[in-house]
Structure formats: C-alpha cells, structure tokens
mmCIF file of C-alpha atoms in Angstrom:
data_model
loop_
_atom_site.group_PDB
_atom_site.id
_atom_site.type_symbol
_atom_site.label_atom_id
_atom_site.label_comp_id
_atom_site.label_asym_id
_atom_site.label_seq_id
_atom_site.Cartn_x
_atom_site.Cartn_y
_atom_site.Cartn_z
ATOM 1 C CA MET A 1 45.804 24.538 16.828
ATOM 2 C CA GLU A 2 44.629 23.890 13.355
ATOM 3 C CA GLY A 3 46.067 22.494 10.160
ATOM 4 C CA GLY A 4 47.520 19.021 10.333
ATOM 5 C CA GLU A 5 49.152 19.247 13.763
ATOM 6 C CA ILE A 6 49.375 15.475 14.272
ATOM 7 C CA LYS A 7 51.082 14.930 10.958
ATOM 8 C CA GLU A 8 53.891 17.291 11.923
ATOM 9 C CA VAL A 9 54.846 15.871 15.269
ATOM 10 C CA GLY A 10 57.831 14.055 13.778
ATOM 11 C CA ILE A 11 59.133 17.323 12.362
ATOM 12 C CA ILE A 12 58.464 19.385 15.504
ATOM 13 C CA GLN A 13 60.499 17.008 17.697
ATOM 14 C CA ASN A 14 63.656 17.948 15.741
ATOM 15 C CA ASN A 15 63.598 21.639 16.669
ATOM 16 C CA SER A 16 65.374 21.651 20.008
ATOM 17 C CA LYS A 17 68.640 22.866 18.493
ATOM 18 C CA LYS A 18 67.057 25.552 16.351
ATOM 19 C CA LYS A 19 67.213 29.051 17.770
ATOM 20 C CA ILE A 20 64.812 31.697 16.438
ATOM 21 C CA PHE A 21 65.221 35.429 16.993
ATOM 22 C CA VAL A 22 61.890 37.204 17.431
ATOM 23 C CA ALA A 23 61.855 40.978 17.017
ATOM 24 C CA GLY A 24 58.929 42.659 18.821
ATOM 25 C CA ALA A 25 58.664 39.741 21.226
ATOM 26 C CA THR A 26 56.559 41.556 23.826
ATOM 27 C CA GLY A 27 53.873 42.729 21.368
ATOM 28 C CA ASN A 28 50.455 41.170 21.278
ATOM 29 C CA THR A 29 51.422 38.975 18.314
ATOM 30 C CA GLY A 30 55.108 38.664 19.185
ATOM 31 C CA LYS A 31 54.547 37.152 22.610
ATOM 32 C CA ARG A 32 52.232 34.536 21.075
ATOM 33 C CA ILE A 33 54.906 33.659 18.532
ATOM 34 C CA VAL A 34 57.426 33.194 21.396
ATOM 35 C CA GLU A 35 55.008 30.990 23.301
ATOM 36 C CA GLN A 36 54.265 28.794 20.280
ATOM 37 C CA LEU A 37 57.944 28.503 19.273
ATOM 38 C CA LEU A 38 58.748 27.264 22.789
ATOM 39 C CA ALA A 39 55.797 24.864 22.688
ATOM 40 C CA TYR A 40 57.176 23.384 19.447
ATOM 41 C CA GLY A 41 60.598 22.872 20.953
ATOM 42 C CA PHE A 42 62.482 25.797 19.399
ATOM 43 C CA ALA A 43 65.006 27.791 21.381
ATOM 44 C CA VAL A 44 63.994 31.465 21.312
ATOM 45 C CA LYS A 45 65.974 34.654 21.523
ATOM 46 C CA ALA A 46 63.417 37.367 22.272
ATOM 47 C CA GLY A 47 64.466 40.775 21.015
ATOM 48 C CA VAL A 48 62.837 43.542 23.093
ATOM 49 C CA ARG A 49 63.352 47.211 23.879
ATOM 50 C CA ASP A 50 62.609 46.819 27.588
ATOM 51 C CA VAL A 51 64.119 43.728 29.186
ATOM 52 C CA ASN A 52 62.432 44.199 32.566
ATOM 53 C CA LYS A 53 58.999 44.493 30.886
ATOM 54 C CA ALA A 54 59.749 41.405 28.861
ATOM 55 C CA LYS A 55 60.448 39.387 31.979
ATOM 56 C CA SER A 56 56.965 40.181 33.259
ATOM 57 C CA ILE A 57 55.286 39.292 29.972
ATOM 58 C CA LEU A 58 57.124 36.273 28.535
ATOM 59 C CA PRO A 59 57.204 32.767 30.035
ATOM 60 C CA GLU A 60 59.407 32.558 33.142
ATOM 61 C CA GLY A 61 61.937 29.892 33.901
ATOM 62 C CA ASN A 62 62.118 28.304 30.429
ATOM 63 C CA PRO A 63 65.698 27.301 29.629
ATOM 64 C CA LEU A 64 64.971 27.626 25.913
ATOM 65 C CA LEU A 65 64.122 31.343 26.235
ATOM 66 C CA GLN A 66 66.746 34.111 26.155
ATOM 67 C CA ILE A 67 65.738 37.779 26.374
ATOM 68 C CA VAL A 68 68.012 40.307 24.746
ATOM 69 C CA LYS A 69 67.762 44.080 24.280
ATOM 70 C CA ALA A 70 67.077 44.929 20.648
ATOM 71 C CA ASP A 71 65.606 48.072 19.112
ATOM 72 C CA VAL A 72 65.063 47.824 15.383
ATOM 73 C CA THR A 73 65.370 51.612 14.980
ATOM 74 C CA GLU A 74 68.987 51.660 16.251
ATOM 75 C CA GLY A 75 70.608 50.279 13.131
ATOM 76 C CA SER A 76 71.764 46.932 11.739
ATOM 77 C CA ALA A 77 75.078 46.757 13.648
ATOM 78 C CA LYS A 78 73.439 46.668 17.056
ATOM 79 C CA LEU A 79 70.791 44.282 15.799
ATOM 80 C CA ALA A 80 73.430 41.897 14.475
ATOM 81 C CA ASP A 81 74.977 41.857 17.921
ATOM 82 C CA ALA A 82 71.581 41.027 19.410
ATOM 83 C CA ILE A 83 70.720 38.341 16.866
ATOM 84 C CA GLY A 84 74.157 36.790 17.254
ATOM 85 C CA ASP A 85 75.759 33.981 15.331
ATOM 86 C CA ASP A 86 73.603 31.336 17.005
ATOM 87 C CA SER A 87 70.268 32.269 15.420
ATOM 88 C CA ASP A 88 68.922 30.160 12.606
ATOM 89 C CA ALA A 89 66.067 32.461 11.542
ATOM 90 C CA VAL A 90 64.475 35.814 12.338
ATOM 91 C CA ILE A 91 60.784 36.532 12.773
ATOM 92 C CA CYS A 92 59.812 40.213 12.652
ATOM 93 C CA ALA A 93 56.626 40.980 14.620
ATOM 94 C CA THR A 94 57.343 44.638 15.296
ATOM 95 C CA GLY A 95 54.864 47.466 14.892
ATOM 96 C CA PHE A 96 54.900 51.185 15.702
ATOM 97 C CA GLN A 97 53.020 52.518 18.677
ATOM 98 C CA PRO A 98 50.255 54.907 17.508
ATOM 99 C CA SER A 99 51.200 58.496 18.135
ATOM 100 C CA TRP A 100 51.207 61.903 16.480
ATOM 101 C CA ASN A 101 54.749 61.313 15.306
ATOM 102 C CA LEU A 102 54.092 60.642 11.631
ATOM 103 C CA LEU A 103 57.638 59.333 11.155
ATOM 104 C CA ALA A 104 57.112 56.493 13.679
ATOM 105 C CA PRO A 105 55.703 54.007 11.143
ATOM 106 C CA TRP A 106 58.697 54.612 8.858
ATOM 107 C CA LYS A 107 61.222 54.259 11.681
ATOM 108 C CA VAL A 108 59.726 50.947 12.811
ATOM 109 C CA ASP A 109 57.761 49.317 9.978
ATOM 110 C CA ASN A 110 60.035 50.387 7.187
ATOM 111 C CA PHE A 111 63.595 51.239 8.318
ATOM 112 C CA GLY A 112 63.381 48.930 11.332
ATOM 113 C CA THR A 113 62.525 45.965 9.099
ATOM 114 C CA VAL A 114 65.262 46.951 6.649
ATOM 115 C CA ASN A 115 67.768 47.056 9.561
ATOM 116 C CA LEU A 116 66.758 43.532 10.513
ATOM 117 C CA VAL A 117 67.287 42.246 6.976
ATOM 118 C CA ASP A 118 70.649 43.963 6.768
ATOM 119 C CA ALA A 119 71.660 42.435 10.109
ATOM 120 C CA CYS A 120 70.664 38.974 8.858
ATOM 121 C CA GLN A 121 72.808 39.398 5.771
ATOM 122 C CA LYS A 122 75.806 40.474 7.836
ATOM 123 C CA LEU A 123 75.431 37.329 9.921
ATOM 124 C CA GLY A 124 74.531 34.932 7.122
ATOM 125 C CA VAL A 125 71.079 34.250 8.547
ATOM 126 C CA ASN A 126 69.039 33.298 5.471
ATOM 127 C CA ARG A 127 65.506 32.796 6.846
ATOM 128 C CA PHE A 128 63.280 35.763 7.481
ATOM 129 C CA ILE A 129 59.571 35.804 8.357
ATOM 130 C CA LEU A 130 57.688 39.133 8.427
ATOM 131 C CA ILE A 131 54.300 39.808 9.964
ATOM 132 C CA SER A 132 52.847 42.485 7.658
ATOM 133 C CA SER A 133 49.163 43.272 6.873
ATOM 134 C CA ILE A 134 46.550 42.795 4.235
ATOM 135 C CA LEU A 135 45.892 45.925 2.106
ATOM 136 C CA VAL A 136 49.548 47.048 2.160
ATOM 137 C CA ASN A 137 49.196 47.300 -1.626
ATOM 138 C CA GLY A 138 45.630 48.550 -1.377
ATOM 139 C CA ALA A 139 46.080 51.375 -3.883
ATOM 140 C CA ALA A 140 47.173 48.953 -6.621
ATOM 141 C CA MET A 141 44.278 46.674 -5.673
ATOM 142 C CA GLY A 142 41.760 49.430 -6.288
ATOM 143 C CA GLN A 143 41.064 49.710 -2.584
ATOM 144 C CA LEU A 144 42.226 53.327 -2.198
ATOM 145 C CA PHE A 145 38.820 54.299 -0.709
ATOM 146 C CA ASN A 146 38.394 51.205 1.385
ATOM 147 C CA PRO A 147 37.713 52.559 4.920
ATOM 148 C CA VAL A 148 40.182 50.059 6.425
ATOM 149 C CA TYR A 149 42.918 51.233 4.090
ATOM 150 C CA ILE A 150 42.210 54.838 4.899
ATOM 151 C CA ILE A 151 42.097 54.297 8.658
ATOM 152 C CA LEU A 152 45.287 52.279 8.756
ATOM 153 C CA ASN A 153 47.107 54.914 6.791
ATOM 154 C CA VAL A 154 45.889 57.894 8.779
ATOM 155 C CA MET A 155 48.925 57.959 11.022
ATOM 156 C CA GLY A 156 52.053 58.183 8.923
ATOM 157 C CA LEU A 157 51.037 55.970 5.975
ATOM 158 C CA VAL A 158 51.871 52.776 7.890
ATOM 159 C CA LEU A 159 50.692 50.470 5.096
ATOM 160 C CA VAL A 160 52.915 52.268 2.602
ATOM 161 C CA ALA A 161 55.846 51.892 4.994
ATOM 162 C CA LYS A 162 55.156 48.153 5.356
ATOM 163 C CA LEU A 163 54.946 47.716 1.575
ATOM 164 C CA GLN A 164 58.326 49.387 1.058
ATOM 165 C CA ALA A 165 59.851 47.074 3.646
ATOM 166 C CA GLU A 166 58.306 44.045 1.909
ATOM 167 C CA ARG A 167 59.861 45.142 -1.398
ATOM 168 C CA TYR A 168 63.250 45.469 0.251
ATOM 169 C CA ILE A 169 62.981 41.948 1.624
ATOM 170 C CA ARG A 170 61.999 40.513 -1.739
ATOM 171 C CA LYS A 171 64.923 42.182 -3.482
ATOM 172 C CA SER A 172 67.455 41.175 -0.857
ATOM 173 C CA GLY A 173 67.766 37.528 -1.891
ATOM 174 C CA ILE A 174 66.968 36.308 1.625
ATOM 175 C CA ASN A 175 64.635 33.324 2.004
ATOM 176 C CA TYR A 176 61.439 35.024 3.115
ATOM 177 C CA THR A 177 57.881 34.357 4.066
ATOM 178 C CA ILE A 178 55.743 37.475 4.293
ATOM 179 C CA ILE A 179 52.537 36.949 6.237
ATOM 180 C CA ARG A 180 49.753 39.508 5.713
ATOM 181 C CA PRO A 181 46.981 38.987 8.291
ATOM 182 C CA GLY A 182 43.565 40.589 8.281
ATOM 183 C CA GLY A 183 42.225 42.510 11.238
ATOM 184 C CA LEU A 184 43.955 41.190 14.369
ATOM 185 C CA LYS A 185 41.863 39.864 17.250
ATOM 186 C CA ASN A 186 43.027 38.924 20.737
ATOM 187 C CA ASP A 187 40.221 36.374 21.050
ATOM 188 C CA PRO A 188 40.885 32.623 20.639
ATOM 189 C CA PRO A 189 40.602 31.290 17.086
ATOM 190 C CA GLN A 190 37.126 30.911 15.600
ATOM 191 C CA GLY A 191 36.994 29.146 12.298
ATOM 192 C CA ASN A 192 39.629 27.686 10.040
ATOM 193 C CA LEU A 193 42.493 29.405 8.330
ATOM 194 C CA VAL A 194 42.008 30.952 4.881
ATOM 195 C CA MET A 195 45.283 31.526 2.999
ATOM 196 C CA GLN A 196 45.394 33.432 -0.288
ATOM 197 C CA PRO A 197 48.036 34.897 -2.606
ATOM 198 C CA GLU A 198 49.197 38.502 -2.242
ATOM 199 C CA ASP A 199 46.856 41.379 -3.102
ATOM 200 C CA THR A 200 43.786 39.158 -2.863
ATOM 201 C CA LEU A 201 42.125 39.818 0.494
ATOM 202 C CA PHE A 202 40.725 43.215 1.416
ATOM 203 C CA ARG A 203 38.496 42.297 4.400
ATOM 204 C CA GLY A 204 38.342 39.747 7.178
ATOM 205 C CA SER A 205 39.879 39.164 10.586
ATOM 206 C CA ILE A 206 41.968 36.544 12.359
ATOM 207 C CA SER A 207 43.066 35.610 15.871
ATOM 208 C CA ARG A 208 46.650 36.533 16.781
ATOM 209 C CA ASP A 209 47.043 32.941 17.939
ATOM 210 C CA GLN A 210 46.470 31.789 14.360
ATOM 211 C CA VAL A 211 48.881 34.410 13.013
ATOM 212 C CA ALA A 212 51.537 33.139 15.430
ATOM 213 C CA GLU A 213 50.863 29.571 14.352
ATOM 214 C CA VAL A 214 51.334 30.456 10.672
ATOM 215 C CA ALA A 215 54.666 32.122 11.487
ATOM 216 C CA VAL A 216 55.896 28.997 13.366
ATOM 217 C CA LYS A 217 54.610 26.601 10.699
ATOM 218 C CA ALA A 218 56.457 28.644 8.031
ATOM 219 C CA LEU A 219 59.647 27.537 9.720
ATOM 220 C CA LEU A 220 58.595 23.875 9.372
ATOM 221 C CA HIS A 221 57.375 23.804 5.804
ATOM 222 C CA PRO A 222 59.624 24.523 2.779
ATOM 223 C CA GLU A 223 56.378 25.149 0.801
ATOM 224 C CA SER A 224 56.355 28.573 2.569
ATOM 225 C CA HIS A 225 59.729 29.710 1.135
ATOM 226 C CA TYR A 226 59.832 32.870 -0.998
ATOM 227 C CA LYS A 227 56.134 33.488 -0.660
ATOM 228 C CA VAL A 228 53.689 36.227 0.339
ATOM 229 C CA VAL A 229 50.569 34.868 1.965
ATOM 230 C CA GLU A 230 47.426 36.647 3.083
ATOM 231 C CA ILE A 231 45.446 35.112 5.945
ATOM 232 C CA VAL A 232 42.060 35.460 7.651
ATOM 233 C CA SER A 233 39.837 32.948 9.392
ATOM 234 C CA SER A 234 36.364 31.801 8.478
ATOM 235 C CA THR A 235 33.852 29.450 9.995
ATOM 236 C CA ASP A 236 32.943 28.420 6.478
ATOM 237 C CA ALA A 237 36.456 27.436 5.464
ATOM 238 C CA PRO A 238 37.441 23.765 5.353
ATOM 239 C CA GLU A 239 40.289 22.532 7.603
ATOM 240 C CA ARG A 240 43.473 22.123 5.543
ATOM 241 C CA SER A 241 46.989 21.097 6.411
ATOM 242 C CA PHE A 242 49.730 23.726 6.375
ATOM 243 C CA GLU A 243 51.529 21.788 3.635
ATOM 244 C CA GLU A 244 48.433 22.186 1.517
ATOM 245 C CA LEU A 245 47.880 25.831 2.491
ATOM 246 C CA PHE A 246 51.402 26.960 1.784
ATOM 247 C CA GLY A 247 51.625 24.717 -1.265
ATOM 248 C CA SER A 248 48.601 26.417 -2.829
ATOM 249 C CA ILE A 249 50.484 29.743 -3.076
ATOM 250 C CA GLU A 250 52.890 30.259 -5.999
ATOM 251 C CA GLN A 251 56.499 30.979 -5.204
ATOM 252 C CA GLN A 252 57.678 34.488 -6.014
#
C-alpha cells in the first residue's frame, strides 16, 4: 500500500469500534474495500443482494465482518434497516450490471445512491463515501466526443446518472468524499497515486486496490471531508502521503 502507511499506524489501531457499511460489497471494487477495512481494524457490515454469494466471495470466519441483505434499488426504508444504528459511515461501491435495460444505470447509480443518502439521514449517519468515475461531467469539460465518455454512456447514460447522484449528495449536507477513479484495473497497483480536483482528469487508469485504499484512507483523514477527488496511477508520479494528497484538494 502506498501513501504514508507507517505514519498512520497510530490512527489505524483505533478503528476496532468503528463499523462501516459497504454497499456493493461483492463487486470487484467493493470486496477490496471490505478486505482493506478489515485489515485496518474496522468492523464491516457488508450490504449485498445475494447473501450466499457473498459468503463465497468475502473473507470467512472474521468476527469483524457481518453480511446483510441490502438492495439499493428497494428504497431508503429497507436500506436504513440494513445499515442499522450501529454504522458510523457508509461507503457506496455499487454499479449497475451491463444489460439492454437502459433504466438500470438510473436505478442503481442514481436512485440507488440517493436511497443510501436518504437512509443515512434517517439514521443520523453523517459520513458518506461514493465511488464514482472520472468524466461524469465530461460534457461540461469539453469531452463530449471523448471515446471513453461515449462508450461509458452507451448503455443508459451511466455517467449522467452518476453525476446526478453526486449532485444530490453535495446538496444533502452530509459529510461526503466523492472518489472518481479512472479506468479500473484488476491488476495489482503499478505506479503511485495521482489525485486531482474534480473535472480535471479525462484519461488514465488505476488498480481497484488503490481505489479501495483511497476509500479507506478517506475515513482516516479529515482532509478528505466535503471533497471530490479524481484519481489515477502513474509510474512517473512521486509518492505522497494521503494527508498531503487530500490536503491538496480544495474543500467544496
């Protein structure tokens, strides 16, 4: 793991009583977030649609891990029951499954995220971390004809759906960190993390492991509060601590 890990050991050791709800916990990014949260000593409530599937994917026998049924498309009341009054923060790592149903991105990436925020507000959970994507605001960035922007929006305008969800979060008053990664790779990290302000990056890729690490570190560093960060990795980038990375982005 990169970014000042040794400096943060003292902080990490104090997380055993913190419980984090992860929506989309069996996804390629979500399961990595769960694994890293557990490694850092957090208790985790993994929100999943299929509990049996989750048991085969997520770490077995860890007393800090609880698996609960949670479908973000089923409304905020059911989500509030799943999140419960024992969760300190929510990380949203959901994403629609590609299909010919053009409403799927809106059900999951827009309304599903909105449902999670509403559930948090009902419960008084005031920390929300969203895994979004670079180029969600591509049209305003002058990237309307960027091939990546076009491809990602082919099925149901998923980037537009994500952008609307982001706007809802930002207007809600909840303490948020919105993480916009570049192209997601399942490979181990190669290169150091690059973190930039919103609507800055329009190309680049990043390991899902690094995305998960940024989500976890956002829980540890108040410099991440009320911020939108865009992230990719680069072999040319210098190694920087997460305090410095988050601190370089202006608060919204």
